[in-house]
Amino acid sequence: MGGGELMAQVLEFKLPDLGEGLTEAEIVRWLVAVGDVVAIDQPVVEVETAKAMVEVPCPYGGVVTARFGEEGTELPVGAPLLTVAVGAVDSAGITDGGSGTDAPSSAAQAADGTGRPAAPGSSEAAESSGNVLVGYGTGAPAARRRRLRPVPATTAPAAVATVPAAAAAAPVAAASQDGPVAVISPLVRRLARENDLDLRRLTGSGPDGLILRADVERALRTPAPAEPAPARPVAPAAPAKGERVPLRGVRGAVADKLSRSRREIPDATCWVDADATELMAARAAMNAAGAPKISLLALLARICTSALRIHPELNSTVDMEAREIVRLPEVHLGFAAQTERGLVVPVVKDAHTRSAESLTEEFARLTEAARQGALTPADLTGGTFTLNNYGVFGVDGSTPIINHPEAAMLGVGRIVPKPWVHQGELAVRQVVQLSLTFDHRVCDGGTAGGFLRYVADCVEQPAVLLRTL
């Protein structure tokens, strides 16, 4: 073991908070391996949250010394993702080998003179990202780098002599079961490995908790406590037959949200058939003018925002702790989109301020991002009202579950030719079924019926909409 100075710093990068309400993420694919050199803000892992697939950039540049978690593992926010060695490393600090998911190399242990890796926001980092991840600041002032000279093995007895009696009697401690271990010497690591000793269970007697060879030898001499007699096993109930699909990722988020909606929201649904012939004719006339095409969804969204201005009770949420209904000034319109990964609800922000052209463009952008799995958490949060066009699946009606914590959802069925009495005569018209599911706490049936009737009137006679423009 050489006696050179260790100049490297090992920074631990933890899974950041990737968006509103997210508490965990599943590792889908590692983009780097142990030993790879990474640049600042380089994506290092692809994770799937309850809302989207995200590539996570590392705010540090250096050499990857360890990865925590295999592909398919679910990690909570704040759990270690990987460690990165920043700066030059003396040959004395190179580890004697280990797998990519083990604790980091010995260089990792000499990060800040304590045997622990530097904190993510540490001012000792040689260089950090200019971008901001939640929990990772960027403006910390530079501090003087501390240097640690490795402790020679021959000095171990002297160091042990200074250990209090209580520490000598109990070398095994309930240390952290994850993250780097405070060890510098490869010999110490090898001795522990050859004797199947978990270094994470030791309390070091060296400076700042550094684990020395004497600590390992003392732990090997101390007999392990007798294991209590195992309880008599109870035969588990036979699991139900059939394929088991884990409820996680998007599917798990949908399950949690819909279950919560059913538990908390006393919903009711009303519906009406409407003659959409005039709306379809108006759209055809708009699109024949040579300007960018207007989508039917955009026209329905424009009708929704106008109806919400007249009936603001339905653009609200309920605060049960304060026992208040919170009426929201902006309309952030969600729309249901089916993808290969499941149902997602992208949100068009400030929909009440957008024209039909602007709504068409934003619907197209978000729909394409949903198909590519590129929606960000910001694209999927903050909705105040949802428009659900289930007619694209060839069905006429539905009683959808409200997207918690919103207060209402408008459903639109397929538009099909049906016999209809028009101007006193039987005719074939383009008919659509509209449904409104609403939270009965925010309004009564009269308000919900008024909203739905206004929407139907605009569908049947688009000129009604001109009164509110």
PDB file of C-alpha atoms in Angstrom, residues 73-260:
ATOM      1  CA  THR A  73     -35.081  -2.224  -9.042  1.00  0.00           C
ATOM      2  CA  GLU A  74     -37.423   0.388  -7.541  1.00  0.00           C
ATOM      3  CA  LEU A  75     -35.635   3.077  -5.509  1.00  0.00           C
ATOM      4  CA  PRO A  76     -37.141   5.744  -3.241  1.00  0.00           C
ATOM      5  CA  VAL A  77     -36.341   9.407  -3.797  1.00  0.00           C
ATOM      6  CA  GLY A  78     -33.133  10.196  -1.907  1.00  0.00           C
ATOM      7  CA  ALA A  79     -31.626   6.712  -2.269  1.00  0.00           C
ATOM      8  CA  PRO A  80     -28.065   6.543  -3.659  1.00  0.00           C
ATOM      9  CA  LEU A  81     -27.892   6.074  -7.444  1.00  0.00           C
ATOM     10  CA  LEU A  82     -24.137   6.096  -8.014  1.00  0.00           C
ATOM     11  CA  THR A  83     -20.869   7.585  -6.820  1.00  0.00           C
ATOM     12  CA  VAL A  84     -18.493   9.631  -8.961  1.00  0.00           C
ATOM     13  CA  ALA A  85     -14.789  10.170  -8.249  1.00  0.00           C
ATOM     14  CA  VAL A  86     -13.957  13.804  -9.043  1.00  0.00           C
ATOM     15  CA  GLY A  87     -10.290  14.813  -9.378  1.00  0.00           C
ATOM     16  CA  ALA A  88      -6.964  12.955  -9.597  1.00  0.00           C
ATOM     17  CA  VAL A  89      -6.572   9.630  -7.762  1.00  0.00           C
ATOM     18  CA  ASP A  90      -3.240   8.349  -6.457  1.00  0.00           C
ATOM     19  CA  SER A  91      -2.449   4.715  -7.183  1.00  0.00           C
ATOM     20  CA  ALA A  92      -2.664   4.046  -3.462  1.00  0.00           C
ATOM     21  CA  GLY A  93      -6.364   4.807  -3.591  1.00  0.00           C
ATOM     22  CA  ILE A  94      -7.323   2.218  -6.212  1.00  0.00           C
ATOM     23  CA  THR A  95      -9.524  -0.577  -4.915  1.00  0.00           C
ATOM     24  CA  ASP A  96      -8.689  -4.217  -5.291  1.00  0.00           C
ATOM     25  CA  GLY A  97     -11.753  -4.889  -7.378  1.00  0.00           C
ATOM     26  CA  GLY A  98     -15.448  -5.336  -6.906  1.00  0.00           C
ATOM     27  CA  SER A  99     -18.694  -5.615  -8.776  1.00  0.00           C
ATOM     28  CA  GLY A 100     -20.602  -2.683 -10.139  1.00  0.00           C
ATOM     29  CA  THR A 101     -23.230  -2.867  -7.411  1.00  0.00           C
ATOM     30  CA  ASP A 102     -20.850  -3.245  -4.456  1.00  0.00           C
ATOM     31  CA  ALA A 103     -19.578  -0.385  -2.335  1.00  0.00           C
ATOM     32  CA  PRO A 104     -17.345   2.086  -4.156  1.00  0.00           C
ATOM     33  CA  SER A 105     -13.592   1.796  -4.513  1.00  0.00           C
ATOM     34  CA  SER A 106     -11.243   2.803  -1.757  1.00  0.00           C
ATOM     35  CA  ALA A 107     -10.826   6.163  -3.465  1.00  0.00           C
ATOM     36  CA  ALA A 108     -14.466   6.671  -2.622  1.00  0.00           C
ATOM     37  CA  GLN A 109     -13.740   6.318   1.054  1.00  0.00           C
ATOM     38  CA  ALA A 110     -11.135   9.115   1.140  1.00  0.00           C
ATOM     39  CA  ALA A 111     -13.474  11.692  -0.286  1.00  0.00           C
ATOM     40  CA  ASP A 112     -13.463  14.275   2.446  1.00  0.00           C
ATOM     41  CA  GLY A 113     -11.050  13.003   5.051  1.00  0.00           C
ATOM     42  CA  THR A 114     -13.748  11.083   6.941  1.00  0.00           C
ATOM     43  CA  GLY A 115     -14.049   7.967   4.829  1.00  0.00           C
ATOM     44  CA  ARG A 116     -17.520   9.073   3.738  1.00  0.00           C
ATOM     45  CA  PRO A 117     -18.352  10.447   0.288  1.00  0.00           C
ATOM     46  CA  ALA A 118     -18.931  14.142   0.052  1.00  0.00           C
ATOM     47  CA  ALA A 119     -22.532  15.266   0.347  1.00  0.00           C
ATOM     48  CA  PRO A 120     -24.346  16.004  -2.927  1.00  0.00           C
ATOM     49  CA  GLY A 121     -24.445  19.707  -2.265  1.00  0.00           C
ATOM     50  CA  SER A 122     -20.914  19.823  -0.840  1.00  0.00           C
ATOM     51  CA  SER A 123     -18.891  22.903  -1.614  1.00  0.00           C
ATOM     52  CA  GLU A 124     -15.853  20.652  -1.892  1.00  0.00           C
ATOM     53  CA  ALA A 125     -16.883  19.393  -5.292  1.00  0.00           C
ATOM     54  CA  ALA A 126     -14.309  20.367  -7.885  1.00  0.00           C
ATOM     55  CA  GLU A 127     -17.040  21.178 -10.370  1.00  0.00           C
ATOM     56  CA  SER A 128     -20.804  20.781 -10.385  1.00  0.00           C
ATOM     57  CA  SER A 129     -23.721  21.169 -12.734  1.00  0.00           C
ATOM     58  CA  GLY A 130     -25.191  24.514 -13.636  1.00  0.00           C
ATOM     59  CA  ASN A 131     -28.601  22.864 -13.801  1.00  0.00           C
ATOM     60  CA  VAL A 132     -30.760  22.478 -10.730  1.00  0.00           C
ATOM     61  CA  LEU A 133     -32.014  19.082  -9.544  1.00  0.00           C
ATOM     62  CA  VAL A 134     -34.207  19.085  -6.462  1.00  0.00           C
ATOM     63  CA  GLY A 135     -31.836  18.610  -3.530  1.00  0.00           C
ATOM     64  CA  TYR A 136     -28.719  19.563  -5.527  1.00  0.00           C
ATOM     65  CA  GLY A 137     -27.740  23.223  -5.243  1.00  0.00           C
ATOM     66  CA  THR A 138     -25.429  24.958  -7.682  1.00  0.00           C
ATOM     67  CA  GLY A 139     -24.283  28.122  -6.012  1.00  0.00           C
ATOM     68  CA  ALA A 140     -22.279  26.914  -3.005  1.00  0.00           C
ATOM     69  CA  PRO A 141     -18.981  28.782  -2.552  1.00  0.00           C
ATOM     70  CA  ALA A 142     -15.760  26.832  -3.065  1.00  0.00           C
ATOM     71  CA  ALA A 143     -14.065  25.552   0.081  1.00  0.00           C
ATOM     72  CA  ARG A 144     -10.504  24.436   0.665  1.00  0.00           C
ATOM     73  CA  ARG A 145     -10.022  20.766  -0.248  1.00  0.00           C
ATOM     74  CA  ARG A 146      -8.985  18.572   2.646  1.00  0.00           C
ATOM     75  CA  ARG A 147      -6.258  16.006   2.126  1.00  0.00           C
ATOM     76  CA  LEU A 148      -6.054  12.675   3.891  1.00  0.00           C
ATOM     77  CA  ARG A 149      -2.832  10.718   4.201  1.00  0.00           C
ATOM     78  CA  PRO A 150      -3.613   6.987   4.367  1.00  0.00           C
ATOM     79  CA  VAL A 151      -2.966   5.380   7.724  1.00  0.00           C
ATOM     80  CA  PRO A 152      -0.213   2.700   7.465  1.00  0.00           C
ATOM     81  CA  ALA A 153      -1.197  -0.738   8.714  1.00  0.00           C
ATOM     82  CA  THR A 154       1.634  -0.623  11.309  1.00  0.00           C
ATOM     83  CA  THR A 155      -0.034   2.273  13.119  1.00  0.00           C
ATOM     84  CA  ALA A 156      -3.231   0.344  13.695  1.00  0.00           C
ATOM     85  CA  PRO A 157      -2.381  -0.860  17.262  1.00  0.00           C
ATOM     86  CA  ALA A 158      -1.582   2.660  18.394  1.00  0.00           C
ATOM     87  CA  ALA A 159      -4.871   3.866  17.012  1.00  0.00           C
ATOM     88  CA  VAL A 160      -6.693   1.070  18.745  1.00  0.00           C
ATOM     89  CA  ALA A 161      -5.168   2.040  22.048  1.00  0.00           C
ATOM     90  CA  THR A 162      -7.085   5.296  22.002  1.00  0.00           C
ATOM     91  CA  VAL A 163     -10.444   3.599  21.542  1.00  0.00           C
ATOM     92  CA  PRO A 164     -12.733   3.904  24.565  1.00  0.00           C
ATOM     93  CA  ALA A 165     -13.471   0.659  26.398  1.00  0.00           C
ATOM     94  CA  ALA A 166     -17.109   0.738  25.389  1.00  0.00           C
ATOM     95  CA  ALA A 167     -16.189   0.925  21.716  1.00  0.00           C
ATOM     96  CA  ALA A 168     -13.673  -1.904  22.075  1.00  0.00           C
ATOM     97  CA  ALA A 169     -16.295  -4.117  23.676  1.00  0.00           C
ATOM     98  CA  ALA A 170     -18.815  -3.583  20.913  1.00  0.00           C
ATOM     99  CA  PRO A 171     -17.126  -3.367  17.515  1.00  0.00           C
ATOM    100  CA  VAL A 172     -20.312  -4.305  15.680  1.00  0.00           C
ATOM    101  CA  ALA A 173     -22.729  -1.399  15.381  1.00  0.00           C
ATOM    102  CA  ALA A 174     -25.990  -0.752  13.631  1.00  0.00           C
ATOM    103  CA  ALA A 175     -24.375   1.257  10.856  1.00  0.00           C
ATOM    104  CA  SER A 176     -26.055   2.296   7.664  1.00  0.00           C
ATOM    105  CA  GLN A 177     -26.788  -0.686   5.477  1.00  0.00           C
ATOM    106  CA  ASP A 178     -26.247   1.136   2.220  1.00  0.00           C
ATOM    107  CA  GLY A 179     -23.845   3.651   0.733  1.00  0.00           C
ATOM    108  CA  PRO A 180     -20.014   3.711   0.843  1.00  0.00           C
ATOM    109  CA  VAL A 181     -18.020   2.150   3.721  1.00  0.00           C
ATOM    110  CA  ALA A 182     -15.369   4.123   5.633  1.00  0.00           C
ATOM    111  CA  VAL A 183     -12.379   1.966   4.594  1.00  0.00           C
ATOM    112  CA  ILE A 184      -9.144   3.050   2.906  1.00  0.00           C
ATOM    113  CA  SER A 185      -6.975  -0.079   2.938  1.00  0.00           C
ATOM    114  CA  PRO A 186      -7.572  -2.806   0.321  1.00  0.00           C
ATOM    115  CA  LEU A 187      -6.059  -5.233   2.863  1.00  0.00           C
ATOM    116  CA  VAL A 188      -8.862  -4.460   5.286  1.00  0.00           C
ATOM    117  CA  ARG A 189     -11.439  -5.073   2.582  1.00  0.00           C
ATOM    118  CA  ARG A 190      -9.812  -8.380   1.581  1.00  0.00           C
ATOM    119  CA  LEU A 191      -9.609  -9.592   5.177  1.00  0.00           C
ATOM    120  CA  ALA A 192     -13.307  -8.858   5.694  1.00  0.00           C
ATOM    121  CA  ARG A 193     -14.286 -10.450   2.395  1.00  0.00           C
ATOM    122  CA  GLU A 194     -12.333 -13.655   3.047  1.00  0.00           C
ATOM    123  CA  ASN A 195     -14.114 -14.047   6.400  1.00  0.00           C
ATOM    124  CA  ASP A 196     -17.599 -13.091   5.138  1.00  0.00           C
ATOM    125  CA  LEU A 197     -17.687 -10.051   7.408  1.00  0.00           C
ATOM    126  CA  ASP A 198     -20.017  -7.162   6.510  1.00  0.00           C
ATOM    127  CA  LEU A 199     -18.001  -3.961   6.941  1.00  0.00           C
ATOM    128  CA  ARG A 200     -21.199  -1.922   7.103  1.00  0.00           C
ATOM    129  CA  ARG A 201     -21.845  -3.413  10.556  1.00  0.00           C
ATOM    130  CA  LEU A 202     -18.563  -2.168  12.026  1.00  0.00           C
ATOM    131  CA  THR A 203     -17.847   1.080  13.834  1.00  0.00           C
ATOM    132  CA  GLY A 204     -14.364   2.255  12.950  1.00  0.00           C
ATOM    133  CA  SER A 205     -11.886   3.200  15.672  1.00  0.00           C
ATOM    134  CA  GLY A 206      -9.766   5.346  13.359  1.00  0.00           C
ATOM    135  CA  PRO A 207     -10.048   9.092  12.796  1.00  0.00           C
ATOM    136  CA  ASP A 208     -13.618  10.104  12.011  1.00  0.00           C
ATOM    137  CA  GLY A 209     -14.834   6.522  12.147  1.00  0.00           C
ATOM    138  CA  LEU A 210     -12.274   5.023   9.725  1.00  0.00           C
ATOM    139  CA  ILE A 211     -12.353   1.195   9.861  1.00  0.00           C
ATOM    140  CA  LEU A 212      -8.909  -0.240  10.587  1.00  0.00           C
ATOM    141  CA  ARG A 213      -7.495  -3.763  10.338  1.00  0.00           C
ATOM    142  CA  ALA A 214      -7.644  -4.060  14.134  1.00  0.00           C
ATOM    143  CA  ASP A 215     -11.401  -3.396  14.006  1.00  0.00           C
ATOM    144  CA  VAL A 216     -11.875  -6.277  11.580  1.00  0.00           C
ATOM    145  CA  GLU A 217      -9.678  -8.658  13.585  1.00  0.00           C
ATOM    146  CA  ARG A 218     -11.498  -7.772  16.813  1.00  0.00           C
ATOM    147  CA  ALA A 219     -14.845  -8.389  15.169  1.00  0.00           C
ATOM    148  CA  LEU A 220     -13.620 -11.789  13.953  1.00  0.00           C
ATOM    149  CA  ARG A 221     -12.538 -12.716  17.488  1.00  0.00           C
ATOM    150  CA  THR A 222     -15.862 -11.685  18.993  1.00  0.00           C
ATOM    151  CA  PRO A 223     -18.323 -14.576  18.825  1.00  0.00           C
ATOM    152  CA  ALA A 224     -21.518 -13.794  17.009  1.00  0.00           C
ATOM    153  CA  PRO A 225     -24.580 -13.579  19.285  1.00  0.00           C
ATOM    154  CA  ALA A 226     -26.618 -16.747  19.443  1.00  0.00           C
ATOM    155  CA  GLU A 227     -29.497 -16.683  17.036  1.00  0.00           C
ATOM    156  CA  PRO A 228     -32.899 -17.148  18.670  1.00  0.00           C
ATOM    157  CA  ALA A 229     -34.666 -20.364  17.875  1.00  0.00           C
ATOM    158  CA  PRO A 230     -36.715 -19.818  14.727  1.00  0.00           C
ATOM    159  CA  ALA A 231     -40.437 -19.611  15.240  1.00  0.00           C
ATOM    160  CA  ARG A 232     -42.450 -22.464  13.965  1.00  0.00           C
ATOM    161  CA  PRO A 233     -43.260 -21.595  10.378  1.00  0.00           C
ATOM    162  CA  VAL A 234     -46.891 -21.037   9.500  1.00  0.00           C
ATOM    163  CA  ALA A 235     -47.956 -22.440   6.195  1.00  0.00           C
ATOM    164  CA  PRO A 236     -48.815 -19.459   3.933  1.00  0.00           C
ATOM    165  CA  ALA A 237     -52.128 -19.371   2.188  1.00  0.00           C
ATOM    166  CA  ALA A 238     -51.976 -20.790  -1.273  1.00  0.00           C
ATOM    167  CA  PRO A 239     -51.639 -17.914  -3.759  1.00  0.00           C
ATOM    168  CA  ALA A 240     -54.311 -17.481  -6.354  1.00  0.00           C
ATOM    169  CA  LYS A 241     -53.479 -19.117  -9.633  1.00  0.00           C
ATOM    170  CA  GLY A 242     -52.762 -17.074 -12.715  1.00  0.00           C
ATOM    171  CA  GLU A 243     -50.281 -14.508 -13.981  1.00  0.00           C
ATOM    172  CA  ARG A 244     -49.270 -11.797 -11.520  1.00  0.00           C
ATOM    173  CA  VAL A 245     -48.526  -8.351 -12.956  1.00  0.00           C
ATOM    174  CA  PRO A 246     -46.856  -5.858 -10.574  1.00  0.00           C
ATOM    175  CA  LEU A 247     -48.809  -2.640 -10.046  1.00  0.00           C
ATOM    176  CA  ARG A 248     -46.011  -0.141 -10.511  1.00  0.00           C
ATOM    177  CA  GLY A 249     -44.960   2.623 -12.845  1.00  0.00           C
ATOM    178  CA  VAL A 250     -47.817   4.152 -14.828  1.00  0.00           C
ATOM    179  CA  ARG A 251     -50.175   1.255 -14.089  1.00  0.00           C
ATOM    180  CA  GLY A 252     -49.555   1.582 -10.358  1.00  0.00           C
ATOM    181  CA  ALA A 253     -50.046   5.356 -10.422  1.00  0.00           C
ATOM    182  CA  VAL A 254     -53.341   4.965 -12.294  1.00  0.00           C
ATOM    183  CA  ALA A 255     -54.522   2.349  -9.788  1.00  0.00           C
ATOM    184  CA  ASP A 256     -53.674   4.546  -6.797  1.00  0.00           C
ATOM    185  CA  LYS A 257     -55.254   7.665  -8.244  1.00  0.00           C
ATOM    186  CA  LEU A 258     -58.485   6.033  -9.382  1.00  0.00           C
ATOM    187  CA  SER A 259     -58.868   4.179  -6.077  1.00  0.00           C
ATOM    188  CA  ARG A 260     -58.411   7.428  -4.185  1.00  0.00           C
TER     189      ARG A 260
END
